[in-house]
Amino acid sequence: MSKKTIFRELNNVQNPALGAALIWRFSVGYKVSSRTSEYPAMQLAFLVLPMSFHQETYELLTSTRQNSGIHQFADKFSQKDNLKGDILLSLHSRATTMRSLTLDSLRIGRTRLITVEPDTGRIVPLSESKPSGLPPSIKKMIDNAEKLGGWLSDLSLFEVSSTLKVGF
């Protein structure tokens, strides 16, 4: 497979339109699960794509049940049969690398999917309706984004930072 083909495939998956949809569903999952019905802080949007577009993180996200929570998910990286602690530790650098993709996704999302409250910097979904007619691979990504939003909904930024080993 040539480099040109690999980059084309990468762009087909890691594109800002798909990123916008993932951030939108993340914000819906967050709001629906939040005990205070708050919306997610914009800083959290920078975790969605690095977790969704990274194969090993995506697989562990998919295999962790909704009711298990973010701590159970993070613990999977250090379990004896996984020993993938370096993957969790590299989340911060992946988030930094994908910062421009996340910003592009936020810009696209602001056209019809989300808005950002200017006073609080929180991401507000413009609709909570589930998308339909999605291919199974995209539906899994959407479901994972919602699950992640639900997990982070009642944690402070400090708790998210210490659990996922990222800085804001």
GROMACS .gro file of C-alpha atoms in nm:
model
  168
    1MET     CA    1   0.000   0.000   0.000
    2SER     CA    2   0.150   0.335  -0.101
    3LYS     CA    3   0.187   0.634   0.132
    4LYS     CA    4  -0.061   0.826  -0.080
    5THR     CA    5  -0.324   0.553  -0.027
    6ILE     CA    6  -0.255   0.541   0.346
    7PHE     CA    7  -0.294   0.918   0.380
    8ARG     CA    8  -0.618   0.911   0.178
    9GLU     CA    9  -0.759   0.640   0.406
   10LEU     CA   10  -0.647   0.833   0.713
   11ASN     CA   11  -0.824   1.146   0.585
   12ASN     CA   12  -1.138   0.946   0.512
   13VAL     CA   13  -1.165   0.846   0.876
   14GLN     CA   14  -0.998   1.133   1.058
   15ASN     CA   15  -1.192   1.418   0.907
   16PRO     CA   16  -1.346   1.723   1.073
   17ALA     CA   17  -1.704   1.641   0.968
   18LEU     CA   18  -1.692   1.305   1.147
   19GLY     CA   19  -1.513   1.479   1.436
   20ALA     CA   20  -1.797   1.733   1.456
   21ALA     CA   21  -2.053   1.453   1.479
   22LEU     CA   22  -1.851   1.281   1.753
   23ILE     CA   23  -1.818   1.600   1.958
   24TRP     CA   24  -2.191   1.664   1.914
   25ARG     CA   25  -2.283   1.317   2.042
   26PHE     CA   26  -2.026   1.350   2.323
   27SER     CA   27  -2.201   1.670   2.435
   28VAL     CA   28  -2.540   1.497   2.419
   29GLY     CA   29  -2.416   1.201   2.626
   30TYR     CA   30  -2.263   1.440   2.877
   31LYS     CA   31  -2.576   1.651   2.917
   32VAL     CA   32  -2.815   1.355   2.937
   33SER     CA   33  -2.603   1.180   3.203
   34SER     CA   34  -2.513   1.486   3.409
   35ARG     CA   35  -2.688   1.500   3.745
   36THR     CA   36  -2.690   1.880   3.716
   37SER     CA   37  -2.790   1.884   3.345
   38GLU     CA   38  -2.479   2.084   3.261
   39TYR     CA   39  -2.307   2.089   2.927
   40PRO     CA   40  -1.943   1.983   2.882
   41ALA     CA   41  -1.659   2.231   2.911
   42MET     CA   42  -1.493   2.290   2.575
   43GLN     CA   43  -1.162   2.151   2.707
   44LEU     CA   44  -1.319   1.805   2.716
   45ALA     CA   45  -1.387   1.816   2.341
   46PHE     CA   46  -1.012   1.785   2.288
   47LEU     CA   47  -1.023   1.430   2.430
   48VAL     CA   48  -1.298   1.295   2.203
   49LEU     CA   49  -1.105   1.259   1.877
   50PRO     CA   50  -0.779   1.123   2.022
   51MET     CA   51  -0.981   0.855   2.199
   52SER     CA   52  -1.210   0.782   1.904
   53PHE     CA   53  -0.951   0.781   1.626
   54HIS     CA   54  -0.683   0.577   1.806
   55GLN     CA   55  -0.736   0.205   1.741
   56GLU     CA   56  -0.633   0.059   2.078
   57THR     CA   57  -0.811   0.325   2.280
   58TYR     CA   58  -1.118   0.286   2.059
   59GLU     CA   59  -1.122  -0.091   2.115
   60LEU     CA   60  -1.102  -0.058   2.494
   61LEU     CA   61  -1.367   0.216   2.485
   62THR     CA   62  -1.594  -0.012   2.281
   63SER     CA   63  -1.539  -0.309   2.512
   64THR     CA   64  -1.612  -0.116   2.832
   65ARG     CA   65  -1.978  -0.111   2.932
   66GLN     CA   66  -2.158   0.219   2.984
   67ASN     CA   67  -2.225   0.150   3.352
   68SER     CA   68  -1.858   0.064   3.422
   69GLY     CA   69  -1.744   0.424   3.406
   70ILE     CA   70  -1.426   0.609   3.322
   71HIS     CA   71  -1.227   0.466   3.614
   72GLN     CA   72  -1.290   0.108   3.499
   73PHE     CA   73  -1.193   0.213   3.146
   74ALA     CA   74  -0.868   0.372   3.268
   75ASP     CA   75  -0.792   0.068   3.485
   76LYS     CA   76  -0.804  -0.155   3.175
   77PHE     CA   77  -0.479   0.001   3.052
   78SER     CA   78  -0.286  -0.133   3.349
   79GLN     CA   79  -0.446  -0.478   3.379
   80LYS     CA   80  -0.211  -0.772   3.362
   81ASP     CA   81  -0.347  -0.901   3.029
   82ASN     CA   82  -0.333  -0.556   2.861
   83LEU     CA   83  -0.032  -0.370   3.004
   84LYS     CA   84  -0.103  -0.074   2.779
   85GLY     CA   85  -0.037   0.203   3.028
   86ASP     CA   86   0.175   0.382   2.770
   87ILE     CA   87  -0.133   0.424   2.551
   88LEU     CA   88  -0.318   0.610   2.824
   89LEU     CA   89  -0.009   0.815   2.901
   90SER     CA   90   0.018   0.913   2.533
   91LEU     CA   91  -0.340   1.050   2.528
   92HIS     CA   92  -0.218   1.400   2.614
   93SER     CA   93   0.030   1.406   2.324
   94ARG     CA   94  -0.235   1.267   2.086
   95ALA     CA   95  -0.473   1.541   2.201
   96THR     CA   96  -0.205   1.801   2.132
   97THR     CA   97  -0.132   1.651   1.789
   98MET     CA   98  -0.504   1.647   1.701
   99ARG     CA   99  -0.573   1.996   1.835
  100SER     CA  100  -0.618   2.151   1.488
  101LEU     CA  101  -0.847   1.866   1.378
  102THR     CA  102  -1.056   1.918   1.693
  103LEU     CA  103  -1.075   2.293   1.629
  104ASP     CA  104  -1.181   2.229   1.267
  105SER     CA  105  -1.443   1.985   1.396
  106LEU     CA  106  -1.574   2.243   1.643
  107ARG     CA  107  -1.599   2.500   1.361
  108ILE     CA  108  -1.794   2.258   1.140
  109GLY     CA  109  -2.009   2.148   1.432
  110ARG     CA  110  -2.107   2.508   1.504
  111THR     CA  111  -2.288   2.526   1.170
  112ARG     CA  112  -2.573   2.294   1.274
  113LEU     CA  113  -2.478   2.055   1.554
  114ILE     CA  114  -2.345   2.250   1.851
  115THR     CA  115  -2.288   2.595   1.986
  116VAL     CA  116  -2.042   2.720   2.242
  117GLU     CA  117  -2.176   2.936   2.523
  118PRO     CA  118  -1.961   3.250   2.514
  119ASP     CA  119  -1.982   3.316   2.889
  120THR     CA  120  -1.903   2.964   3.012
  121GLY     CA  121  -1.719   2.796   2.725
  122ARG     CA  122  -1.955   2.500   2.742
  123ILE     CA  123  -2.058   2.298   2.436
  124VAL     CA  124  -2.434   2.294   2.384
  125PRO     CA  125  -2.586   2.039   2.145
  126LEU     CA  126  -2.846   2.197   1.919
  127SER     CA  127  -3.034   1.868   1.895
  128GLU     CA  128  -3.044   1.552   2.102
  129SER     CA  129  -3.203   1.339   1.829
  130LYS     CA  130  -3.008   1.026   1.747
  131PRO     CA  131  -2.871   1.012   1.392
  132SER     CA  132  -3.007   0.733   1.174
  133GLY     CA  133  -2.890   0.539   0.872
  134LEU     CA  134  -2.529   0.527   0.981
  135PRO     CA  135  -2.286   0.253   0.876
  136PRO     CA  136  -2.210   0.016   1.167
  137SER     CA  137  -1.850   0.139   1.204
  138ILE     CA  138  -1.961   0.503   1.239
  139LYS     CA  139  -2.249   0.407   1.470
  140LYS     CA  140  -1.998   0.244   1.707
  141MET     CA  141  -1.789   0.561   1.708
  142ILE     CA  142  -2.100   0.771   1.779
  143ASP     CA  143  -2.204   0.536   2.061
  144ASN     CA  144  -1.852   0.553   2.209
  145ALA     CA  145  -1.858   0.934   2.202
  146GLU     CA  146  -2.192   0.935   2.388
  147LYS     CA  147  -2.057   0.683   2.638
  148LEU     CA  148  -1.748   0.895   2.698
  149GLY     CA  149  -1.965   1.202   2.751
  150GLY     CA  150  -2.173   1.016   3.006
  151TRP     CA  151  -1.865   0.898   3.192
  152LEU     CA  152  -1.716   1.246   3.218
  153SER     CA  153  -2.042   1.423   3.302
  154ASP     CA  154  -2.007   1.425   3.678
  155LEU     CA  155  -1.631   1.463   3.705
  156SER     CA  156  -1.441   1.785   3.753
  157LEU     CA  157  -1.170   1.881   3.505
  158PHE     CA  158  -0.918   1.791   3.776
  159GLU     CA  159  -1.066   1.440   3.812
  160VAL     CA  160  -1.067   1.390   3.434
  161SER     CA  161  -0.708   1.514   3.419
  162SER     CA  162  -0.583   1.280   3.690
  163THR     CA  163  -0.781   0.977   3.567
  164LEU     CA  164  -0.685   1.007   3.200
  165LYS     CA  165  -0.337   1.151   3.264
  166VAL     CA  166  -0.396   1.466   3.057
  167GLY     CA  167  -0.344   1.833   3.124
  168PHE     CA  168  -0.582   2.116   3.041
   0.00000   0.00000   0.00000
